[in-house]
């Protein structure tokens, strides 16, 4: 039969500490904690539930400069509890195995990271996380996670870091007042659905190495760096909005192969899309507008395919710029405004099909280097192709 144990620092007949109650609680036991701050470092056994008796924010577990709550196996639930701790060598919460579920809780770090999952599974719902001098989440090893409706407010070294084979999923979460990247991924997993990332003092999303994070219906906004900086991997951006970025909207380099579908990129300080290296980029039904330097720059050995979508340039800009040895295949893509619709320079090559250019002040396509092949219907503009 499951036990219910009460903890109070002042009430007679109660356990004086959470640790003392945990020693007596069997699997399936519930520890009900009266309001107060408990200076403890909890190693949580299988099957226990910790509940703040008077609701969210009334119970604080302070682990000093070490781990406040550790789970190495089993299934543990924390409800309404505030966790504080960590330092230069320790997180506030650490999961190495089993399942830790935090409901309507708060986690605040004093050091490098608030929550470190190196195995097992982290589940969070309706929580708040802060880490003024570090990161909010670090997922590595084979850790998984399901984080819903949680706000990360104030970090010093990024919000979410995903490495190894970790595969966390975030749904309906908000990441705000972030220093460092909002998301840093070098893992083949990870997913963000209906999240909001920003403001960020740095890039919104960084993808490296084998990173294959997926972002769906997520907004990345108000960054001082690029909205997304992709230096490797195969990330997916689907139905995302990237706006008001201090750098390029999306910057791609190296051998990265990102896929963008049904995305909106607007008000980037640099190019909407800036592609370098040997990247292979697929852009489907995306809208790029109000970029400071133009809609697209593809250079070096980049290969880009666009399907549908539109690029809108401002006065004095070229919407699409191909240079170096870049290769472009544009299918059913529309270009609006600007001085020139598209410029092809150096040894770049471009093939277009059903492409429409409208509202340019000079020419539709300006070719000063490699070949530009137009199929089915030539680009159209106020001026003529040159």
C-alpha positions as YAML, in Angstrom:
chain: A
units: angstrom
residues:
- id: 1
  name: UNK
  ca: [0.00, 0.00, 0.00]
- id: 2
  name: UNK
  ca: [1.37, 3.42, -0.92]
- id: 3
  name: UNK
  ca: [2.35, 5.79, 1.87]
- id: 4
  name: UNK
  ca: [1.72, 9.50, 2.32]
- id: 5
  name: UNK
  ca: [4.39, 11.21, 4.39]
- id: 6
  name: UNK
  ca: [4.38, 14.84, 5.54]
- id: 7
  name: UNK
  ca: [7.43, 17.08, 5.78]
- id: 8
  name: UNK
  ca: [7.62, 20.27, 7.82]
- id: 9
  name: UNK
  ca: [10.45, 22.19, 9.40]
- id: 10
  name: UNK
  ca: [8.17, 23.35, 12.23]
- id: 11
  name: UNK
  ca: [5.13, 21.09, 12.61]
- id: 12
  name: UNK
  ca: [5.40, 18.28, 15.19]
- id: 13
  name: UNK
  ca: [4.77, 14.77, 13.95]
- id: 14
  name: UNK
  ca: [6.17, 15.51, 10.50]
- id: 15
  name: UNK
  ca: [9.49, 14.53, 9.02]
- id: 16
  name: UNK
  ca: [11.95, 17.40, 9.50]
- id: 17
  name: UNK
  ca: [13.52, 17.00, 6.08]
- id: 18
  name: UNK
  ca: [12.63, 15.68, 2.65]
- id: 19
  name: UNK
  ca: [15.58, 13.30, 2.75]
- id: 20
  name: UNK
  ca: [14.32, 11.75, 5.98]
- id: 21
  name: UNK
  ca: [10.90, 11.16, 4.43]
- id: 22
  name: UNK
  ca: [12.44, 9.63, 1.31]
- id: 23
  name: UNK
  ca: [14.25, 7.05, 3.43]
- id: 24
  name: UNK
  ca: [10.88, 5.81, 4.68]
- id: 25
  name: UNK
  ca: [8.83, 6.20, 1.53]
- id: 26
  name: UNK
  ca: [8.43, 3.01, -0.46]
- id: 27
  name: UNK
  ca: [7.70, 2.67, -4.14]
- id: 28
  name: UNK
  ca: [4.52, 4.54, -4.90]
- id: 29
  name: UNK
  ca: [4.89, 6.73, -1.83]
- id: 30
  name: UNK
  ca: [3.96, 10.42, -1.80]
- id: 31
  name: UNK
  ca: [5.88, 13.03, 0.17]
- id: 32
  name: UNK
  ca: [3.78, 16.11, 0.92]
- id: 33
  name: UNK
  ca: [5.95, 19.11, 1.76]
- id: 34
  name: UNK
  ca: [4.79, 22.11, 3.76]
- id: 35
  name: UNK
  ca: [5.94, 25.60, 2.71]
- id: 36
  name: UNK
  ca: [9.52, 26.59, 3.29]
- id: 37
  name: UNK
  ca: [13.07, 26.37, 2.00]
- id: 38
  name: UNK
  ca: [14.83, 23.05, 2.47]
- id: 39
  name: UNK
  ca: [18.61, 23.04, 2.11]
- id: 40
  name: UNK
  ca: [19.04, 19.51, 0.79]
- id: 41
  name: UNK
  ca: [20.55, 17.47, -2.01]
- id: 42
  name: UNK
  ca: [18.01, 14.87, -3.00]
- id: 43
  name: UNK
  ca: [18.75, 11.48, -4.50]
- id: 44
  name: UNK
  ca: [15.28, 10.46, -5.57]
- id: 45
  name: UNK
  ca: [14.32, 6.76, -5.38]
- id: 46
  name: UNK
  ca: [12.02, 4.91, -7.75]
- id: 47
  name: UNK
  ca: [8.31, 5.46, -7.55]
- id: 48
  name: UNK
  ca: [8.12, 8.49, -5.28]
- id: 49
  name: UNK
  ca: [6.13, 11.68, -5.77]
- id: 50
  name: UNK
  ca: [7.05, 14.99, -4.13]
- id: 51
  name: UNK
  ca: [4.24, 17.52, -3.82]
- id: 52
  name: UNK
  ca: [4.26, 21.11, -2.57]
- id: 53
  name: UNK
  ca: [1.29, 21.06, -0.19]
- id: 54
  name: UNK
  ca: [0.26, 24.69, -0.77]
- id: 55
  name: UNK
  ca: [0.92, 24.68, -4.48]
- id: 56
  name: UNK
  ca: [3.45, 25.98, -6.92]
- id: 57
  name: UNK
  ca: [6.33, 28.05, -5.59]
- id: 58
  name: UNK
  ca: [5.72, 27.43, -1.88]
- id: 59
  name: UNK
  ca: [8.46, 24.82, -1.46]
- id: 60
  name: UNK
  ca: [12.09, 25.43, -2.39]
- id: 61
  name: UNK
  ca: [14.81, 22.78, -2.41]
- id: 62
  name: UNK
  ca: [18.18, 24.53, -2.32]
- id: 63
  name: UNK
  ca: [21.13, 22.31, -3.19]
- id: 64
  name: UNK
  ca: [23.73, 24.99, -2.60]
- id: 65
  name: UNK
  ca: [26.37, 24.80, -5.32]
- id: 66
  name: UNK
  ca: [25.68, 21.14, -6.07]
- id: 67
  name: UNK
  ca: [22.86, 19.00, -7.49]
- id: 68
  name: UNK
  ca: [19.51, 19.65, -5.83]
- id: 69
  name: UNK
  ca: [17.73, 16.65, -7.38]
- id: 70
  name: UNK
  ca: [19.25, 13.50, -8.94]
- id: 71
  name: UNK
  ca: [17.44, 10.62, -10.63]
- id: 72
  name: UNK
  ca: [19.34, 7.52, -11.72]
- id: 73
  name: UNK
  ca: [16.48, 5.11, -12.32]
- id: 74
  name: UNK
  ca: [12.81, 4.40, -11.81]
- id: 75
  name: UNK
  ca: [10.03, 6.96, -12.18]
- id: 76
  name: UNK
  ca: [9.96, 10.08, -10.01]
- id: 77
  name: UNK
  ca: [7.45, 12.96, -10.01]
- id: 78
  name: UNK
  ca: [7.89, 16.47, -8.61]
- id: 79
  name: UNK
  ca: [4.85, 18.74, -8.46]
- id: 80
  name: UNK
  ca: [4.96, 22.45, -7.67]
- id: 81
  name: UNK
  ca: [8.52, 22.34, -6.29]
- id: 82
  name: UNK
  ca: [11.18, 25.02, -6.82]
- id: 83
  name: UNK
  ca: [14.72, 23.68, -7.31]
- id: 84
  name: UNK
  ca: [17.78, 25.91, -6.88]
- id: 85
  name: UNK
  ca: [21.44, 25.00, -6.98]
- id: 86
  name: UNK
  ca: [24.31, 24.05, -9.22]
- id: 87
  name: UNK
  ca: [27.72, 25.61, -9.70]
- id: 88
  name: UNK
  ca: [30.71, 25.54, -12.03]
- id: 89
  name: UNK
  ca: [30.76, 21.74, -11.94]
- id: 90
  name: UNK
  ca: [27.17, 20.74, -11.21]
- id: 91
  name: UNK
  ca: [23.67, 21.25, -12.61]
- id: 92
  name: UNK
  ca: [20.60, 21.83, -10.46]
- id: 93
  name: UNK
  ca: [18.86, 18.72, -11.80]
- id: 94
  name: UNK
  ca: [20.58, 15.64, -13.19]
- id: 95
  name: UNK
  ca: [18.99, 12.63, -14.87]
- id: 96
  name: UNK
  ca: [21.19, 9.65, -15.75]
- id: 97
  name: UNK
  ca: [18.48, 7.00, -16.02]
- id: 98
  name: UNK
  ca: [14.83, 6.35, -15.40]
- id: 99
  name: UNK
  ca: [12.15, 9.02, -15.76]
- id: 100
  name: UNK
  ca: [11.93, 12.36, -13.98]
- id: 101
  name: UNK
  ca: [8.64, 14.22, -14.33]
- id: 102
  name: UNK
  ca: [8.43, 17.84, -13.18]
- id: 103
  name: UNK
  ca: [4.98, 19.44, -13.19]
- id: 104
  name: UNK
  ca: [4.41, 23.16, -12.56]
- id: 105
  name: UNK
  ca: [7.87, 23.49, -11.07]
- id: 106
  name: UNK
  ca: [10.72, 25.96, -11.29]
- id: 107
  name: UNK
  ca: [14.44, 25.36, -11.78]
- id: 108
  name: UNK
  ca: [17.03, 28.10, -11.27]
- id: 109
  name: UNK
  ca: [20.75, 27.52, -11.76]
- id: 110
  name: UNK
  ca: [23.64, 29.24, -10.06]
- id: 111
  name: UNK
  ca: [26.20, 27.73, -12.43]
- id: 112
  name: UNK
  ca: [26.80, 26.03, -15.76]
- id: 113
  name: UNK
  ca: [23.42, 24.45, -16.49]
- id: 114
  name: UNK
  ca: [19.99, 24.11, -14.93]
- id: 115
  name: UNK
  ca: [19.00, 20.64, -16.16]
- id: 116
  name: UNK
  ca: [21.43, 17.97, -17.37]
- id: 117
  name: UNK
  ca: [20.03, 14.79, -18.91]
- id: 118
  name: UNK
  ca: [22.75, 12.30, -19.88]
- id: 119
  name: UNK
  ca: [20.44, 9.30, -19.96]
- id: 120
  name: UNK
  ca: [16.89, 8.36, -19.14]
- id: 121
  name: UNK
  ca: [13.93, 10.62, -19.83]
- id: 122
  name: UNK
  ca: [12.99, 14.09, -18.67]
- id: 123
  name: UNK
  ca: [9.35, 15.13, -18.70]
- id: 124
  name: UNK
  ca: [8.31, 18.68, -17.88]
- id: 125
  name: UNK
  ca: [4.99, 20.45, -18.09]
- id: 126
  name: UNK
  ca: [4.11, 24.02, -17.22]
- id: 127
  name: UNK
  ca: [7.48, 24.90, -15.71]
- id: 128
  name: UNK
  ca: [9.91, 27.83, -15.62]
- id: 129
  name: UNK
  ca: [13.67, 27.51, -16.02]
- id: 130
  name: UNK
  ca: [16.36, 30.15, -15.51]
- id: 131
  name: UNK
  ca: [20.14, 29.98, -15.73]
- id: 132
  name: UNK
  ca: [21.65, 33.49, -15.65]
- id: 133
  name: UNK
  ca: [25.26, 32.31, -15.98]
- id: 134
  name: UNK
  ca: [24.79, 29.05, -17.87]
- id: 135
  name: UNK
  ca: [22.52, 27.03, -20.14]
- id: 136
  name: UNK
  ca: [18.98, 25.93, -19.36]
- id: 137
  name: UNK
  ca: [19.05, 22.37, -20.78]
- id: 138
  name: UNK
  ca: [21.87, 20.00, -21.73]
- id: 139
  name: UNK
  ca: [20.80, 16.73, -23.35]
- id: 140
  name: UNK
  ca: [23.51, 14.22, -24.21]
- id: 141
  name: UNK
  ca: [24.16, 10.49, -24.38]
- id: 142
  name: UNK
  ca: [20.92, 8.67, -25.18]
- id: 143
  name: UNK
  ca: [18.70, 10.97, -23.14]
- id: 144
  name: UNK
  ca: [15.19, 11.74, -24.28]
- id: 145
  name: UNK
  ca: [12.79, 14.39, -23.15]
- id: 146
  name: UNK
  ca: [9.26, 15.73, -23.50]
- id: 147
  name: UNK
  ca: [8.99, 19.36, -22.40]
- id: 148
  name: UNK
  ca: [5.61, 21.07, -22.77]
- id: 149
  name: UNK
  ca: [4.36, 24.56, -22.05]
- id: 150
  name: UNK
  ca: [7.57, 25.56, -20.32]
- id: 151
  name: UNK
  ca: [9.23, 28.99, -20.26]
- id: 152
  name: UNK
  ca: [12.99, 29.52, -20.25]
- id: 153
  name: UNK
  ca: [13.59, 33.08, -19.12]
- id: 154
  name: UNK
  ca: [17.15, 34.37, -18.78]
- id: 155
  name: UNK
  ca: [20.21, 32.31, -19.67]
- id: 156
  name: UNK
  ca: [23.89, 33.16, -19.97]
- id: 157
  name: UNK
  ca: [25.16, 30.39, -22.26]
- id: 158
  name: UNK
  ca: [22.23, 29.33, -24.40]
- id: 159
  name: UNK
  ca: [18.86, 27.73, -23.83]
- id: 160
  name: UNK
  ca: [18.96, 24.15, -25.17]
- id: 161
  name: UNK
  ca: [22.08, 22.13, -26.06]
- id: 162
  name: UNK
  ca: [21.59, 18.75, -27.76]
- id: 163
  name: UNK
  ca: [24.57, 16.43, -28.32]
- id: 164
  name: UNK
  ca: [25.38, 12.73, -28.67]
- id: 165
  name: UNK
  ca: [22.31, 10.65, -29.51]
- id: 166
  name: UNK
  ca: [19.90, 12.69, -27.41]
- id: 167
  name: UNK
  ca: [16.38, 13.21, -28.74]
- id: 168
  name: UNK
  ca: [14.40, 15.73, -26.70]
- id: 169
  name: UNK
  ca: [11.09, 17.17, -27.86]
- id: 170
  name: UNK
  ca: [9.81, 20.63, -26.92]
- id: 171
  name: UNK
  ca: [6.20, 21.62, -27.52]
- id: 172
  name: UNK
  ca: [4.59, 25.00, -26.92]
- id: 173
  name: UNK
  ca: [7.65, 26.36, -25.10]
- id: 174
  name: UNK
  ca: [8.98, 29.92, -24.90]
- id: 175
  name: UNK
  ca: [12.66, 30.86, -24.79]
- id: 176
  name: UNK
  ca: [13.24, 34.51, -23.97]
- id: 177
  name: UNK
  ca: [16.06, 36.77, -22.79]
- id: 178
  name: UNK
  ca: [18.65, 34.27, -24.01]
- id: 179
  name: UNK
  ca: [22.38, 34.96, -24.23]
- id: 180
  name: UNK
  ca: [24.13, 32.49, -26.49]
- id: 181
  name: UNK
  ca: [22.25, 30.35, -28.99]
- id: 182
  name: UNK
  ca: [18.60, 29.60, -28.38]
- id: 183
  name: UNK
  ca: [19.21, 26.05, -29.61]
- id: 184
  name: UNK
  ca: [22.57, 24.37, -30.26]
- id: 185
  name: UNK
  ca: [22.29, 20.98, -31.96]
- id: 186
  name: UNK
  ca: [24.96, 18.50, -33.06]
- id: 187
  name: UNK
  ca: [22.75, 15.43, -32.51]
- id: 188
  name: UNK
  ca: [20.67, 13.49, -35.05]
- id: 189
  name: UNK
  ca: [17.52, 14.06, -32.99]
- id: 190
  name: UNK
  ca: [15.54, 16.79, -31.30]
- id: 191
  name: UNK
  ca: [12.28, 18.51, -32.17]
- id: 192
  name: UNK
  ca: [10.61, 21.85, -31.46]
- id: 193
  name: UNK
  ca: [6.89, 22.29, -32.17]
- id: 194
  name: UNK
  ca: [4.99, 25.58, -31.82]
- id: 195
  name: UNK
  ca: [7.77, 27.19, -29.79]
- id: 196
  name: UNK
  ca: [8.93, 30.81, -29.64]
- id: 197
  name: UNK
  ca: [12.63, 31.62, -29.51]
- id: 198
  name: UNK
  ca: [13.58, 35.23, -28.80]
- id: 199
  name: UNK
  ca: [14.84, 37.73, -27.98]
- id: 200
  name: UNK
  ca: [18.29, 36.13, -28.26]
- id: 201
  name: UNK
  ca: [21.66, 37.83, -27.81]
- id: 202
  name: UNK
  ca: [23.29, 35.63, -30.45]
- id: 203
  name: UNK
  ca: [21.94, 33.28, -33.13]
- id: 204
  name: UNK
  ca: [18.51, 31.78, -32.65]
- id: 205
  name: UNK
  ca: [19.42, 28.25, -33.73]
- id: 206
  name: UNK
  ca: [22.86, 26.75, -34.40]
- id: 207
  name: UNK
  ca: [23.27, 23.36, -36.08]
- id: 208
  name: UNK
  ca: [26.65, 21.64, -36.33]
- id: 209
  name: UNK
  ca: [28.19, 18.27, -37.26]
- id: 210
  name: UNK
  ca: [25.43, 15.64, -37.54]
- id: 211
  name: UNK
  ca: [22.69, 17.89, -36.21]
- id: 212
  name: UNK
  ca: [19.26, 17.00, -37.57]
- id: 213
  name: UNK
  ca: [16.99, 18.95, -35.27]
- id: 214
  name: UNK
  ca: [13.46, 19.60, -36.54]
- id: 215
  name: UNK
  ca: [11.64, 22.87, -35.97]
- id: 216
  name: UNK
  ca: [7.96, 23.04, -36.88]
- id: 217
  name: UNK
  ca: [5.60, 25.99, -36.56]
- id: 218
  name: UNK
  ca: [8.24, 27.73, -34.45]
- id: 219
  name: UNK
  ca: [9.05, 31.45, -34.38]
- id: 220
  name: UNK
  ca: [12.64, 32.70, -34.15]
- id: 221
  name: UNK
  ca: [12.77, 36.45, -33.60]
- id: 222
  name: UNK
  ca: [14.78, 39.41, -32.38]
- id: 223
  name: UNK
  ca: [18.24, 37.86, -32.55]
- id: 224
  name: UNK
  ca: [21.53, 39.76, -32.64]
- id: 225
  name: UNK
  ca: [23.02, 37.06, -34.87]
- id: 226
  name: UNK
  ca: [21.51, 34.91, -37.61]
- id: 227
  name: UNK
  ca: [18.06, 33.51, -37.11]
- id: 228
  name: UNK
  ca: [19.52, 30.10, -37.91]
- id: 229
  name: UNK
  ca: [23.22, 29.33, -38.45]
- id: 230
  name: UNK
  ca: [23.69, 25.91, -40.04]
- id: 231
  name: UNK
  ca: [27.31, 24.72, -40.35]
- id: 232
  name: UNK
  ca: [26.55, 21.02, -40.76]
- id: 233
  name: UNK
  ca: [23.89, 18.37, -40.51]
- id: 234
  name: UNK
  ca: [20.42, 18.09, -42.04]
- id: 235
  name: UNK
  ca: [18.01, 20.20, -39.99]
- id: 236
  name: UNK
  ca: [14.40, 20.75, -40.99]
- id: 237
  name: UNK
  ca: [12.55, 24.04, -40.70]
- id: 238
  name: UNK
  ca: [8.85, 23.64, -41.49]
- id: 239
  name: UNK
  ca: [6.19, 26.35, -41.24]
- id: 240
  name: UNK
  ca: [8.59, 28.47, -39.20]
- id: 241
  name: UNK
  ca: [8.75, 32.26, -38.97]
- id: 242
  name: UNK
  ca: [12.20, 33.87, -38.78]
- id: 243
  name: UNK
  ca: [12.07, 37.62, -38.35]
- id: 244
  name: UNK
  ca: [13.95, 40.67, -37.10]
- id: 245
  name: UNK
  ca: [17.40, 39.08, -37.09]
- id: 246
  name: UNK
  ca: [20.58, 41.08, -36.51]
- id: 247
  name: UNK
  ca: [22.44, 38.90, -39.02]
- id: 248
  name: UNK
  ca: [21.22, 36.86, -41.97]
- id: 249
  name: UNK
  ca: [17.84, 35.19, -41.70]
- id: 250
  name: UNK
  ca: [19.36, 31.77, -42.36]
- id: 251
  name: UNK
  ca: [23.13, 31.35, -42.80]
- id: 252
  name: UNK
  ca: [24.34, 28.02, -44.20]
- id: 253
  name: UNK
  ca: [27.97, 26.90, -44.56]
- id: 254
  name: UNK
  ca: [30.17, 23.82, -44.86]
- id: 255
  name: UNK
  ca: [28.50, 20.65, -46.10]
- id: 256
  name: UNK
  ca: [25.18, 21.33, -44.40]
- id: 257
  name: UNK
  ca: [21.99, 20.18, -46.10]
- id: 258
  name: UNK
  ca: [19.08, 22.00, -44.49]
- id: 259
  name: UNK
  ca: [15.50, 21.77, -45.69]
- id: 260
  name: UNK
  ca: [13.12, 24.72, -45.40]
- id: 261
  name: UNK
  ca: [9.42, 24.23, -46.13]
- id: 262
  name: UNK
  ca: [6.61, 26.77, -45.95]
- id: 263
  name: UNK
  ca: [8.73, 29.20, -43.92]
- id: 264
  name: UNK
  ca: [8.55, 32.98, -43.69]
- id: 265
  name: UNK
  ca: [11.81, 34.94, -43.40]
- id: 266
  name: UNK
  ca: [11.44, 38.67, -42.95]
- id: 267
  name: UNK
  ca: [13.34, 41.72, -41.74]
- id: 268
  name: UNK
  ca: [16.83, 40.17, -41.64]
- id: 269
  name: UNK
  ca: [19.64, 42.71, -41.31]
- id: 270
  name: UNK
  ca: [21.73, 40.76, -43.83]
- id: 271
  name: UNK
  ca: [20.50, 38.43, -46.58]
- id: 272
  name: UNK
  ca: [17.35, 36.45, -46.09]
- id: 273
  name: UNK
  ca: [19.35, 33.34, -47.07]
- id: 274
  name: UNK
  ca: [23.16, 33.42, -47.12]
- id: 275
  name: UNK
  ca: [24.69, 30.19, -48.46]
- id: 276
  name: UNK
  ca: [28.41, 29.34, -48.64]
- id: 277
  name: UNK
  ca: [30.74, 26.34, -48.74]
- id: 278
  name: UNK
  ca: [29.45, 23.13, -50.30]
- id: 279
  name: UNK
  ca: [26.01, 23.33, -48.76]
- id: 280
  name: UNK
  ca: [23.05, 21.66, -50.45]
- id: 281
  name: UNK
  ca: [19.88, 23.55, -49.62]
- id: 282
  name: UNK
  ca: [16.25, 22.83, -50.45]
- id: 283
  name: UNK
  ca: [13.73, 25.66, -50.10]
- id: 284
  name: UNK
  ca: [10.07, 24.87, -50.76]
- id: 285
  name: UNK
  ca: [7.21, 27.38, -50.74]
- id: 286
  name: UNK
  ca: [9.08, 29.87, -48.56]
- id: 287
  name: UNK
  ca: [8.61, 33.64, -48.47]
- id: 288
  name: UNK
  ca: [11.61, 35.96, -48.02]
- id: 289
  name: UNK
  ca: [11.09, 39.71, -47.69]
- id: 290
  name: UNK
  ca: [12.46, 42.97, -46.25]
- id: 291
  name: UNK
  ca: [16.03, 41.69, -45.94]
- id: 292
  name: UNK
  ca: [18.70, 44.36, -45.58]
- id: 293
  name: UNK
  ca: [21.04, 43.02, -48.27]
- id: 294
  name: UNK
  ca: [18.70, 41.06, -50.54]
- id: 295
  name: UNK
  ca: [16.75, 37.83, -50.57]
- id: 296
  name: UNK
  ca: [19.41, 35.23, -51.41]
- id: 297
  name: UNK
  ca: [23.18, 35.02, -51.77]
- id: 298
  name: UNK
  ca: [24.63, 31.68, -52.95]
- id: 299
  name: UNK
  ca: [28.37, 31.44, -53.50]
- id: 300
  name: UNK
  ca: [31.38, 29.08, -53.51]
- id: 301
  name: UNK
  ca: [30.13, 25.53, -54.29]
- id: 302
  name: UNK
  ca: [26.60, 25.82, -52.98]
- id: 303
  name: UNK
  ca: [23.73, 23.96, -54.64]
- id: 304
  name: UNK
  ca: [20.24, 25.27, -53.97]
- id: 305
  name: UNK
  ca: [16.86, 24.12, -55.22]
- id: 306
  name: UNK
  ca: [13.79, 26.30, -54.75]
- id: 307
  name: UNK
  ca: [10.26, 25.10, -55.40]
- id: 308
  name: UNK
  ca: [7.60, 27.78, -55.42]
- id: 309
  name: UNK
  ca: [7.83, 30.55, -52.88]
- id: 310
  name: UNK
  ca: [8.76, 34.19, -53.31]
- id: 311
  name: UNK
  ca: [11.59, 36.66, -52.76]
- id: 312
  name: UNK
  ca: [10.76, 40.35, -52.36]
- id: 313
  name: UNK
  ca: [13.59, 42.87, -52.61]
- id: 314
  name: UNK
  ca: [13.83, 46.52, -51.65]
- id: 315
  name: UNK
  ca: [15.00, 49.40, -53.81]
- id: 316
  name: UNK
  ca: [18.63, 49.15, -54.86]
- id: 317
  name: UNK
  ca: [18.87, 45.43, -54.10]
- id: 318
  name: UNK
  ca: [19.27, 42.30, -56.20]
- id: 319
  name: UNK
  ca: [16.81, 39.67, -55.03]
- id: 320
  name: UNK
  ca: [18.86, 36.60, -55.97]
- id: 321
  name: UNK
  ca: [22.65, 36.65, -56.25]
- id: 322
  name: UNK
  ca: [24.63, 33.65, -57.53]
- id: 323
  name: UNK
  ca: [28.44, 33.80, -57.59]
- id: 324
  name: UNK
  ca: [31.52, 31.61, -57.33]
- id: 325
  name: UNK
  ca: [30.64, 28.10, -58.52]
- id: 326
  name: UNK
  ca: [27.15, 28.10, -57.04]
- id: 327
  name: UNK
  ca: [24.41, 26.12, -58.74]
- id: 328
  name: UNK
  ca: [20.76, 27.04, -58.59]
- id: 329
  name: UNK
  ca: [17.60, 25.28, -59.74]
- id: 330
  name: UNK
  ca: [14.55, 27.53, -59.40]
- id: 331
  name: UNK
  ca: [11.13, 26.02, -60.07]
- id: 332
  name: UNK
  ca: [8.01, 28.16, -59.98]
- id: 333
  name: UNK
  ca: [9.66, 30.81, -57.81]
- id: 334
  name: UNK
  ca: [8.53, 34.46, -57.87]
- id: 335
  name: UNK
  ca: [10.77, 37.50, -57.47]
- id: 336
  name: UNK
  ca: [9.36, 40.95, -56.75]
- id: 337
  name: UNK
  ca: [10.91, 44.40, -56.62]
- id: 338
  name: UNK
  ca: [14.52, 45.48, -56.37]
- id: 339
  name: UNK
  ca: [16.83, 46.75, -59.07]
- id: 340
  name: UNK
  ca: [17.60, 43.37, -60.66]
- id: 341
  name: UNK
  ca: [15.61, 40.22, -60.13]
- id: 342
  name: UNK
  ca: [18.60, 37.88, -60.33]
- id: 343
  name: UNK
  ca: [22.34, 38.24, -60.93]
- id: 344
  name: UNK
  ca: [24.54, 35.36, -62.12]
- id: 345
  name: UNK
  ca: [28.27, 36.01, -61.73]
- id: 346
  name: UNK
  ca: [31.63, 34.24, -61.98]
- id: 347
  name: UNK
  ca: [31.18, 30.52, -62.77]
- id: 348
  name: UNK
  ca: [27.76, 30.19, -61.19]
- id: 349
  name: UNK
  ca: [25.04, 28.35, -63.13]
- id: 350
  name: UNK
  ca: [21.29, 28.70, -62.77]
- id: 351
  name: UNK
  ca: [18.35, 26.88, -64.30]
- id: 352
  name: UNK
  ca: [14.85, 28.31, -64.00]
- id: 353
  name: UNK
  ca: [11.44, 26.90, -64.79]
- id: 354
  name: UNK
  ca: [8.18, 28.82, -64.55]
- id: 355
  name: UNK
  ca: [9.98, 31.64, -62.76]
- id: 356
  name: UNK
  ca: [8.31, 35.05, -62.59]
- id: 357
  name: UNK
  ca: [10.14, 38.33, -61.98]
- id: 358
  name: UNK
  ca: [8.03, 41.45, -61.52]
- id: 359
  name: UNK
  ca: [8.48, 45.04, -60.44]
- id: 360
  name: UNK
  ca: [12.24, 45.41, -60.93]
- id: 361
  name: UNK
  ca: [13.52, 48.84, -61.87]
- id: 362
  name: UNK
  ca: [16.15, 47.58, -64.33]
- id: 363
  name: UNK
  ca: [16.39, 43.95, -65.48]
- id: 364
  name: UNK
  ca: [14.96, 40.54, -64.71]
- id: 365
  name: UNK
  ca: [18.24, 38.64, -64.98]
- id: 366
  name: UNK
  ca: [21.74, 40.08, -65.21]
- id: 367
  name: UNK
  ca: [24.32, 37.53, -66.38]
- id: 368
  name: UNK
  ca: [27.98, 38.53, -66.15]
- id: 369
  name: UNK
  ca: [29.49, 35.08, -65.68]
- id: 370
  name: UNK
  ca: [28.17, 31.56, -65.99]
- id: 371
  name: UNK
  ca: [25.17, 30.36, -67.96]
- id: 372
  name: UNK
  ca: [21.57, 30.96, -67.02]
- id: 373
  name: UNK
  ca: [19.11, 28.54, -68.62]
- id: 374
  name: UNK
  ca: [15.43, 29.38, -68.57]
- id: 375
  name: UNK
  ca: [12.90, 26.65, -69.29]
- id: 376
  name: UNK
  ca: [9.22, 26.75, -70.22]
- id: 377
  name: UNK
  ca: [8.78, 30.45, -69.51]
- id: 378
  name: UNK
  ca: [11.48, 33.06, -69.37]
- id: 379
  name: UNK
  ca: [11.81, 35.30, -66.35]
- id: 380
  name: UNK
  ca: [9.64, 38.39, -66.79]
- id: 381
  name: UNK
  ca: [10.21, 41.86, -65.44]
- id: 382
  name: UNK
  ca: [9.67, 45.52, -66.14]
- id: 383
  name: UNK
  ca: [13.06, 45.48, -67.89]
- id: 384
  name: UNK
  ca: [14.53, 42.93, -70.24]
- id: 385
  name: UNK
  ca: [16.97, 40.05, -69.51]
- id: 386
  name: UNK
  ca: [20.62, 40.99, -70.07]
...
